[in-house]
mmCIF file of C-alpha atoms and ligand atoms in Angstrom:
data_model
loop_
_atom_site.group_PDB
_atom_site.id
_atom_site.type_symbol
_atom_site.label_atom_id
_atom_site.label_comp_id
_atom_site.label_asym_id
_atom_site.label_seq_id
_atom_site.Cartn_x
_atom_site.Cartn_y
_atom_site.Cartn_z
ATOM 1 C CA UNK H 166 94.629 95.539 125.203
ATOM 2 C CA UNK H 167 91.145 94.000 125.355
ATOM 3 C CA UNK H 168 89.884 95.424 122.024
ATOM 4 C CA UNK H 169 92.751 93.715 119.974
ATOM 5 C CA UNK H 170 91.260 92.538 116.514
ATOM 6 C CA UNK H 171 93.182 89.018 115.456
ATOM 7 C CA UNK H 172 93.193 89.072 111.531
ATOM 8 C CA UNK H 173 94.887 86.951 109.374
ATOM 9 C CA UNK H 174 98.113 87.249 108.016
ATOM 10 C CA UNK H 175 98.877 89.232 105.546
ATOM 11 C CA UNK H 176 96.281 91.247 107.534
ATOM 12 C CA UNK H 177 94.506 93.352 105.007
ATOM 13 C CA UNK H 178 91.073 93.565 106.227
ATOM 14 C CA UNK H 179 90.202 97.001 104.388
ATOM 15 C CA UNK H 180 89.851 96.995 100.811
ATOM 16 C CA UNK H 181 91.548 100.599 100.569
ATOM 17 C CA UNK H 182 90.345 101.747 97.532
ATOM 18 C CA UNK H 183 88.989 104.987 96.320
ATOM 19 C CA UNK H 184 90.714 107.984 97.380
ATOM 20 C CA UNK H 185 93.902 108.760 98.904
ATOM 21 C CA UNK H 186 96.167 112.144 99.918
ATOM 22 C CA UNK H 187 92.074 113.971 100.670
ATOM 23 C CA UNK H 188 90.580 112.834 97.756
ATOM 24 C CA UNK H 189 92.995 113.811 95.199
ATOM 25 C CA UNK H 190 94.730 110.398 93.952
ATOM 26 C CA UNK H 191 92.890 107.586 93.070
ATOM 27 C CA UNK H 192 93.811 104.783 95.028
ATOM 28 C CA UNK H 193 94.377 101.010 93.861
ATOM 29 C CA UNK H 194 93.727 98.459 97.004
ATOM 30 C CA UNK H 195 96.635 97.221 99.177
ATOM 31 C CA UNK H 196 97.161 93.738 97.345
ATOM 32 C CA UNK H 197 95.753 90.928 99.705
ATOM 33 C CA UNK H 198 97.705 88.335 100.015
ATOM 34 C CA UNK H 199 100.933 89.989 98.775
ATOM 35 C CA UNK H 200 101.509 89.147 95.155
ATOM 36 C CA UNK H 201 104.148 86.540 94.126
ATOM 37 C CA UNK H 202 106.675 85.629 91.654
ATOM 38 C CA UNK H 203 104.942 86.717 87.781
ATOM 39 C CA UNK H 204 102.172 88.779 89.957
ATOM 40 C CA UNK H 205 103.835 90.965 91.862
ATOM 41 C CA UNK H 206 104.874 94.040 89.039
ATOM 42 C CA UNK H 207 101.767 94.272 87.995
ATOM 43 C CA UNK H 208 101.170 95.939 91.855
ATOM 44 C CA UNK H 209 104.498 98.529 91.718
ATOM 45 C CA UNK H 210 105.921 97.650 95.330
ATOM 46 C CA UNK H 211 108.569 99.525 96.431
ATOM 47 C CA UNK H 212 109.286 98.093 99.060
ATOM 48 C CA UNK H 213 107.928 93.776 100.230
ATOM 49 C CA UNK H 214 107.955 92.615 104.072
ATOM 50 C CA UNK H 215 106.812 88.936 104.302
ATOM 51 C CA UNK H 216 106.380 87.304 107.472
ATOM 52 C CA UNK H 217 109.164 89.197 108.785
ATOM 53 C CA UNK H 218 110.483 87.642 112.775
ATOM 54 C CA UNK H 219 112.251 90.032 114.695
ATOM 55 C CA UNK H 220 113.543 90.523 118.258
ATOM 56 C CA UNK H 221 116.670 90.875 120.888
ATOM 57 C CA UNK H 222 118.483 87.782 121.760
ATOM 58 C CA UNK H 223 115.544 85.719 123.202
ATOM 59 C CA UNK H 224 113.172 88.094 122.899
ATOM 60 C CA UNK H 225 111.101 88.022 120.023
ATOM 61 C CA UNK H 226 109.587 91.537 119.334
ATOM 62 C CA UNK H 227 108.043 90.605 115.584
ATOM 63 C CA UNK H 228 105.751 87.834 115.230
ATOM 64 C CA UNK H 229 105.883 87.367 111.388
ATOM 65 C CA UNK H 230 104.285 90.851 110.088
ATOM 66 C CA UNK H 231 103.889 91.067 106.307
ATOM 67 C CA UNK H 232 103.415 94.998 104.812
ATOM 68 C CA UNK H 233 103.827 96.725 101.808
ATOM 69 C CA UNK H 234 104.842 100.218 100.520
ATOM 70 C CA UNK H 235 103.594 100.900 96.866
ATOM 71 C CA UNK H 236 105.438 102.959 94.681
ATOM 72 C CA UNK H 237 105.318 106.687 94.736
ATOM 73 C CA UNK H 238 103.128 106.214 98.067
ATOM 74 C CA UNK H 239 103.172 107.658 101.284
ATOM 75 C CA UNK H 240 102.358 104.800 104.211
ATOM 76 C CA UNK H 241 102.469 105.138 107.741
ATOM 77 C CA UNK H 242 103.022 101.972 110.570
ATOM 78 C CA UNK H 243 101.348 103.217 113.391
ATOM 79 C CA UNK H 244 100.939 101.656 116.591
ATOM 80 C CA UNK H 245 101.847 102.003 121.022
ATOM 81 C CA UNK H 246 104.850 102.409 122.405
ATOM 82 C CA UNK H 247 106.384 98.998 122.710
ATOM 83 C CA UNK H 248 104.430 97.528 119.571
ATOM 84 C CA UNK H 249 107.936 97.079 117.739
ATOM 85 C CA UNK H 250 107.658 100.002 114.773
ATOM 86 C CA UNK H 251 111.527 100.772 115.618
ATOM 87 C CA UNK H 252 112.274 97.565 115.619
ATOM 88 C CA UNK H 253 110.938 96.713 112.163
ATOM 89 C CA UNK H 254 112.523 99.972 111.090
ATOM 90 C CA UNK H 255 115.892 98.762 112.191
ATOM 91 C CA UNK H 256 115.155 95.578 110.719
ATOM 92 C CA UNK H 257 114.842 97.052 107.436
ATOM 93 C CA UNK H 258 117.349 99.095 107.081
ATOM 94 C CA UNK H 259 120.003 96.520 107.501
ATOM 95 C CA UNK H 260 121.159 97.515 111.409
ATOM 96 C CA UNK H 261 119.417 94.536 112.567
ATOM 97 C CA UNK H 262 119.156 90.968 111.435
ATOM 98 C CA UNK H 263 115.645 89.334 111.176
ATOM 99 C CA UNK H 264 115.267 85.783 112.389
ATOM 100 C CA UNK H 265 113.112 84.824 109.806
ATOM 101 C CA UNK H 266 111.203 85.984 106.540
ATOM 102 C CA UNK H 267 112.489 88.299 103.485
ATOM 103 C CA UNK H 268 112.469 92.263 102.685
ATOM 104 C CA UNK H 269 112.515 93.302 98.889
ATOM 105 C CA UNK H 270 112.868 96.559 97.344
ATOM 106 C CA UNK H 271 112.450 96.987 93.870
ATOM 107 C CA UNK H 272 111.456 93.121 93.912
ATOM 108 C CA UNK H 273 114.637 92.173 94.963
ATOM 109 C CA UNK H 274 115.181 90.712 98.394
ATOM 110 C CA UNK H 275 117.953 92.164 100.633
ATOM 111 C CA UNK H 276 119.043 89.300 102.618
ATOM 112 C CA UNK H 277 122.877 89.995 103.117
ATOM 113 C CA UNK H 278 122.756 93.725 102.068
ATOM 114 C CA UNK H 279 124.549 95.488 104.467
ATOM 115 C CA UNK H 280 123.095 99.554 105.810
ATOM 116 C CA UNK H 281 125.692 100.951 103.021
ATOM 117 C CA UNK H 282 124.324 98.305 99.644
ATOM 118 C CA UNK H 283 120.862 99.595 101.283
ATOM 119 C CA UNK H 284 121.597 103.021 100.657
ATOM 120 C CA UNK H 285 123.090 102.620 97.253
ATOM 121 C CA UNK H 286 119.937 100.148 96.285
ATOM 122 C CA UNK H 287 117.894 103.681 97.586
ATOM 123 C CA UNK H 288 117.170 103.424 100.732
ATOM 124 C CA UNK H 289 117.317 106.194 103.606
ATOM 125 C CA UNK H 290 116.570 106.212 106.814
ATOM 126 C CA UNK H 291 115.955 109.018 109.017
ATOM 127 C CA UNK H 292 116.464 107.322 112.480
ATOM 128 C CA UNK H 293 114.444 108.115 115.425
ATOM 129 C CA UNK H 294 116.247 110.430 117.353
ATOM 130 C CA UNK H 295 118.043 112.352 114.459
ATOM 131 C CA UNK H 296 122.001 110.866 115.079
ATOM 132 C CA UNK H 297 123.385 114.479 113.738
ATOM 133 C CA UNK H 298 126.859 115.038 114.313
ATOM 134 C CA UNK H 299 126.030 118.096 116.716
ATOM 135 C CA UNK H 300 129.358 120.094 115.635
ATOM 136 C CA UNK H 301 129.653 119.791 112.455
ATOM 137 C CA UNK H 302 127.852 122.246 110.068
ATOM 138 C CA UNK H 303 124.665 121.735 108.190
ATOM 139 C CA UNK H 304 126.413 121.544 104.977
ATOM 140 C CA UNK H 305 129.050 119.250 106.431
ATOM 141 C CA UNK H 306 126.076 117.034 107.968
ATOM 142 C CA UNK H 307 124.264 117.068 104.575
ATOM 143 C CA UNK H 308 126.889 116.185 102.386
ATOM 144 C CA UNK H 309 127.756 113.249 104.673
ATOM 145 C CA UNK H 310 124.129 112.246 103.324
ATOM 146 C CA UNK H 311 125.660 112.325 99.628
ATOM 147 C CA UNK H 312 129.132 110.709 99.920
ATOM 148 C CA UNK H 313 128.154 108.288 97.410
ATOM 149 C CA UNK H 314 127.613 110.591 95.166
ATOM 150 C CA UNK H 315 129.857 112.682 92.743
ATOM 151 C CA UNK H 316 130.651 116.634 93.923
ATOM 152 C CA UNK H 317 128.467 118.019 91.187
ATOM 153 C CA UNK H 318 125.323 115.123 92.184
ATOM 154 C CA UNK H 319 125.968 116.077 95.831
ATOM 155 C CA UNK H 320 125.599 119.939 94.637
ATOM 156 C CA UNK H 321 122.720 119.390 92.625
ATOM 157 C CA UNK H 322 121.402 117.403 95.739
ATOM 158 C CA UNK H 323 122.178 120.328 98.413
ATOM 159 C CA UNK H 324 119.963 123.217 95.903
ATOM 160 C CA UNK H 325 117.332 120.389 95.927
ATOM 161 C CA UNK H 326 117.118 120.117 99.695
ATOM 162 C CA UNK H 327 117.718 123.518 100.282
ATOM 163 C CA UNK H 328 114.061 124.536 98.213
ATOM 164 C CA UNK H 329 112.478 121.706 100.405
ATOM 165 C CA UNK H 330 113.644 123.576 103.764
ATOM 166 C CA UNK H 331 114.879 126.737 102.733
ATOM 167 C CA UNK H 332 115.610 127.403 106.651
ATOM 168 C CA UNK H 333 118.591 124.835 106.175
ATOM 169 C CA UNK H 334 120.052 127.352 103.237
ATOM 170 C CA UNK H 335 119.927 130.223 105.733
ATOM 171 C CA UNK H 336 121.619 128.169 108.001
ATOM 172 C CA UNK H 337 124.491 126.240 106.284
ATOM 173 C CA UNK H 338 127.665 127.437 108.039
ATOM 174 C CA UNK H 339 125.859 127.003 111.754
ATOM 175 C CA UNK H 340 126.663 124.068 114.509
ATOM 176 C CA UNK H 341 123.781 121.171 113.589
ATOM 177 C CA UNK H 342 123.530 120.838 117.081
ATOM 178 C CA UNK H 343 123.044 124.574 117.954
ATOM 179 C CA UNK H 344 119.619 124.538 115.955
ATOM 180 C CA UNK H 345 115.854 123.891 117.074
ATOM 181 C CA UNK H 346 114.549 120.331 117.509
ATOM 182 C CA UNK H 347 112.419 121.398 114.516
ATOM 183 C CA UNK H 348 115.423 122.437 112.041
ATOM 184 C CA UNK H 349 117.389 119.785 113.280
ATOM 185 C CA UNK H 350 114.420 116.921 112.157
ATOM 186 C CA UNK H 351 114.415 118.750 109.276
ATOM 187 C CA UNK H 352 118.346 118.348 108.616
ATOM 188 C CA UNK H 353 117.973 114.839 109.264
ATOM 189 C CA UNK H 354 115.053 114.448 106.589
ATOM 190 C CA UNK H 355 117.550 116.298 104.089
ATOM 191 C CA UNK H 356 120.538 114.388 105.175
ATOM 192 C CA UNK H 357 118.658 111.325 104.158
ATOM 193 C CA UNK H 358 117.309 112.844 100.943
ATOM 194 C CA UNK H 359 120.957 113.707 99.865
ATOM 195 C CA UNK H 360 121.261 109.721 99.126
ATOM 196 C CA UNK H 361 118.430 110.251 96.057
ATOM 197 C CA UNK H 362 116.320 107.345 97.381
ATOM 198 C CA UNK H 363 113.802 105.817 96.011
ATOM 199 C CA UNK H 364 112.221 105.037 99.381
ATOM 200 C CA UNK H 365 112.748 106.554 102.542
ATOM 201 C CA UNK H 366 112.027 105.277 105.797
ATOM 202 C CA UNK H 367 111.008 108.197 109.088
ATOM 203 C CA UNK H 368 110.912 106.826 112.810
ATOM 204 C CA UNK H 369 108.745 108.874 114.228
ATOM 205 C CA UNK H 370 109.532 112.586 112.536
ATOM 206 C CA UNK H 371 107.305 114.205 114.336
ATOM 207 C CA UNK H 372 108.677 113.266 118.263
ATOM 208 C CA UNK H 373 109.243 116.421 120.200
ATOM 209 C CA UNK H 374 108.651 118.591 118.100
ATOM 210 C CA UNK H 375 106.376 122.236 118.793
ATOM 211 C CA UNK H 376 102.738 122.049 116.546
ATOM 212 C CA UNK H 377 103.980 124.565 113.980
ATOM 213 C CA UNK H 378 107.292 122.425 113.125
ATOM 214 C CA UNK H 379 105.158 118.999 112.865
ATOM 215 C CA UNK H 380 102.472 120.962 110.501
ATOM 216 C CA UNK H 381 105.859 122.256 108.588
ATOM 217 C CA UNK H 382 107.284 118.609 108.591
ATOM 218 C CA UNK H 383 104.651 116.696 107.769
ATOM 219 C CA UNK H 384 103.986 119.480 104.815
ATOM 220 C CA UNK H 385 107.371 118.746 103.696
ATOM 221 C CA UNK H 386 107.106 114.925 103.844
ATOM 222 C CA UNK H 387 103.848 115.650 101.588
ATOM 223 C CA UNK H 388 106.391 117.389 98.813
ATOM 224 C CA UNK H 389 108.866 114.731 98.860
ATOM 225 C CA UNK H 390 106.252 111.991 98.295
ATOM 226 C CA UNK H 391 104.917 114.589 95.324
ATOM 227 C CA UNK H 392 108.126 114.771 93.841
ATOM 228 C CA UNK H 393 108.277 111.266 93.710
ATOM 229 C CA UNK H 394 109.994 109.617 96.556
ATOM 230 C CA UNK H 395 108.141 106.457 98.434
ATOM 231 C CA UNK H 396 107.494 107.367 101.916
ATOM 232 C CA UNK H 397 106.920 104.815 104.617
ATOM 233 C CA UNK H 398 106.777 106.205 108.222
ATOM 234 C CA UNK H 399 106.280 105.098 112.074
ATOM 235 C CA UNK H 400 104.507 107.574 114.025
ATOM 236 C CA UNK H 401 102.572 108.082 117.527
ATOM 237 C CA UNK H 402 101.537 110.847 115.416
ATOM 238 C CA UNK H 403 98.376 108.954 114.367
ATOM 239 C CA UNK H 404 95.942 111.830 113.769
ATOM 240 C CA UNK H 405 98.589 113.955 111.058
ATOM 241 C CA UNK H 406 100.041 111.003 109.861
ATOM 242 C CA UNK H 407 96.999 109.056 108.754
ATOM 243 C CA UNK H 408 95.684 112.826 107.129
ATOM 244 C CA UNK H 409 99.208 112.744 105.017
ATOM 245 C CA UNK H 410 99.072 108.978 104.356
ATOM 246 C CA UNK H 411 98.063 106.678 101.360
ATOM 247 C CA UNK H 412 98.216 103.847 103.005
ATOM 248 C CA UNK H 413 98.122 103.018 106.766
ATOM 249 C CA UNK H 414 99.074 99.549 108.795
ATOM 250 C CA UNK H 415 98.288 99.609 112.953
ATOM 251 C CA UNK H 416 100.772 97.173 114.399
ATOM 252 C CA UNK H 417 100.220 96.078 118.172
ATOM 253 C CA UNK H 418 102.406 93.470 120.365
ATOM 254 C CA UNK H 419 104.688 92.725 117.537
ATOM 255 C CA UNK H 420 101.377 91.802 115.134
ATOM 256 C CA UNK H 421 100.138 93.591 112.315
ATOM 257 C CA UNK H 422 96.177 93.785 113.095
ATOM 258 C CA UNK H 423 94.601 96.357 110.364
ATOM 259 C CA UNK H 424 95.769 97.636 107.475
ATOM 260 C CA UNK H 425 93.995 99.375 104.344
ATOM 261 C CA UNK H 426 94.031 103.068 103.033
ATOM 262 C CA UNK H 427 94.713 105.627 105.672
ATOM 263 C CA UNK H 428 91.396 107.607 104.811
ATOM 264 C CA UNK H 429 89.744 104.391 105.999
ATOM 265 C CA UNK H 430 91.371 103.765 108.996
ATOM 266 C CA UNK H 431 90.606 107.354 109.582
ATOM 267 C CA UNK H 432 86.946 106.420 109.724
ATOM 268 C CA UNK H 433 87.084 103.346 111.288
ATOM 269 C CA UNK H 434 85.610 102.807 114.878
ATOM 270 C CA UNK H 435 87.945 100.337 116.824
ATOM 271 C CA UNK H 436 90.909 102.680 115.340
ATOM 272 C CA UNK H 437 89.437 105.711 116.293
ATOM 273 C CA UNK H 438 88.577 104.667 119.682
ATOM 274 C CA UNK H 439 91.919 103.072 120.599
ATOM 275 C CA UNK H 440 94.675 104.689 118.476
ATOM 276 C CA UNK H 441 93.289 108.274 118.227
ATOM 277 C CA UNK H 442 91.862 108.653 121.537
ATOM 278 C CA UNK H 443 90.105 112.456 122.512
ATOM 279 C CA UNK H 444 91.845 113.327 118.805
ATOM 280 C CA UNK H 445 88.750 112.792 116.827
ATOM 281 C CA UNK H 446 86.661 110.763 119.196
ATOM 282 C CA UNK H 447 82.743 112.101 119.555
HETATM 283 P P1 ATP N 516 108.433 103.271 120.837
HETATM 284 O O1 ATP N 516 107.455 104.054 120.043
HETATM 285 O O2 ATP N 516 108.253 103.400 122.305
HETATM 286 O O3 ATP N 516 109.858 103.456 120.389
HETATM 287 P P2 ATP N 516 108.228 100.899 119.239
HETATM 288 O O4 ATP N 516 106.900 100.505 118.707
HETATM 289 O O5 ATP N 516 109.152 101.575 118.314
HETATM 290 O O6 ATP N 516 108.037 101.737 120.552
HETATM 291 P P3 ATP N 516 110.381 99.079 119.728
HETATM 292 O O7 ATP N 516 111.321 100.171 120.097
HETATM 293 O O8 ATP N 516 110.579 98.386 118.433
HETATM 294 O O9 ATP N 516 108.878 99.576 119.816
HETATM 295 O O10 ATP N 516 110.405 98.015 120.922
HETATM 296 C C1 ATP N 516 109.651 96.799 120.848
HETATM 297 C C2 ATP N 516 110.033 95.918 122.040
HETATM 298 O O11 ATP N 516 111.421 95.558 121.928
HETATM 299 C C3 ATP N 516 109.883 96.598 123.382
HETATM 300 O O12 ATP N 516 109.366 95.651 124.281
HETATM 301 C C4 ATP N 516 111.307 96.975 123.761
HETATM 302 O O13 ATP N 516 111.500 96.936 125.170
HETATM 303 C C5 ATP N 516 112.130 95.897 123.098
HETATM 304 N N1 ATP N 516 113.456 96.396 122.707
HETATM 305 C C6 ATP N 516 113.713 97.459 121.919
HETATM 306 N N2 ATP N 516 115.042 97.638 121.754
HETATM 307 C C7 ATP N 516 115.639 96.649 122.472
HETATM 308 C C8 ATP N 516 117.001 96.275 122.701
HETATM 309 N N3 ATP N 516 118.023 96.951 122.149
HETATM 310 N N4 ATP N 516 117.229 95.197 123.484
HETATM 311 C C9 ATP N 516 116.215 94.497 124.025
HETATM 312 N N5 ATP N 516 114.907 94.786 123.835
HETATM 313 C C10 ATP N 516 114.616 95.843 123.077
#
């Protein structure tokens, strides 16, 4: 793409400060470069990707992208199809090995954790794609989301995912696979949820699904950040997504080239232009 802007790495080239989630959080700025050793509390990371290589057998997808998700925070990866957003999701979540460069959560890297110590260390994933299992029940598919956890957490964990999307209460006996794309996204946000993490990670929520269900989801996303969880998302989505984020990163041929708050991305020319097309464009 001709209008590519090179920055360097970490790529932080908006200050992000001010305002986030409409004007109703103050916002600190993304830390530029991320903070190290003694520094880094004093930012409240959640989640730490430095110089992170990625790729398929020969094929590198990831050219060493550095991010971060503060706590409590919802931030979105956007970028093309192709740009590798699944495959740094992937990465992350254990189900793929990076070639080079660390992850930490909590401040604690996660070389050698495997999907499982992820998900106890609180981390979910709600892969692109859903991965239900379409005959089982919703219950049965949610509390396959809480097998770590005791019968009584996983109880307390079902009431708490059943006020989120009450439609998933009403509809606890049926076939997962018998439900609308919309429900089903929905079951897979829960499913995740029922693991209590700390930070959860969405490829692309929003894919396929009619207007009302991605004003519904992304609604819901907003609650789960409120009640504390720390969100970071992929989406194509770039319009909603950057109106529900905190924080916002564009990644493009496997590079990270902008980053800052998502308000400010919002506003920002070259973005609007290439990312969010006829969407807001004069
Ligand atoms: P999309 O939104 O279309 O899913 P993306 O930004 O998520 O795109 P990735 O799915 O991470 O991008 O793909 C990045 C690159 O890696 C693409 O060139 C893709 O062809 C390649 N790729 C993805 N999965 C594999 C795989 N299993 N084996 C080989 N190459 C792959």
């Amino acid at each position: 793409m001709s209008m590519r802007m090179r920055v360097a790495q970490p790529p932080l080239p908006l200050a992000g400060e001010g305002r986030g989630e409409g004007g109703q959080r103050p916002l600190a700025p993304l830390p530029n470069p991320l903070p190290a050793g003694g520094e880094r509390g004093k930012f409240g990371l959640e989640l730490e990707v430095r110089e992170l290589r990625a790729g398929y057998g020969g094929l590198p997808v990831l050219h060493g992208i550095s991010l971060c998700a503060p706590v409590g925070r919802t931030t979105v990866l956007v970028g093309a199809n192709g740009a590798g957003k699944t495959t740094l999701l992937k990465t992350l979540a254990g189900v793929m090995s990076p070639v080079s460069g660390s992850v930490l959560l909590d401040g604690k890297p996660l070389a050698g954790d495997t999907p499982a110590d992820r998900v106890r260390r609180g981390m979910a994933l709600v892969p692109e794609g859903r991965h239900l299992f379409p005959d089982m029940s919703v219950r049965e598919n949610l509390e396959l989301g809480g097998y770590l956890a005791s019968r009584a957490q996983r109880d307390k964990m079902l009431e708490a995912v059943i006020g989120i999307f009450p439609r998933l209460g009403e509809r606890l006996t049926q076939a997962a696979g018998t439900m609308s794309g919309g429900e089903q996204q929905m079951l897979a946000i829960g499913r995740a949820l029922m693991s209590r993490p700390r930070l959860l990670l969405l490829d692309e929520p929003s894919l396929g699904l009619a207007p009302k269900m991605v004003d519904e989801m992304f609604a819901a996303l907003a609650r789960i950040n409120r009640d504390g969880t720390t969100l970071l998302l992929i989406e194509q989505n770039v319009f909603q997504a950057l109106a529900v984020a905190d924080y916002a990163y564009v990644l493009s041929h496997g590079e990270m080239i902008a980053a800052g708050a998502a308000w400010e991305l919002r506003g920002n020319d070259l973005i609007r232009r290439v990312y969010l097309g006829e969407a807001i464009a004069n």
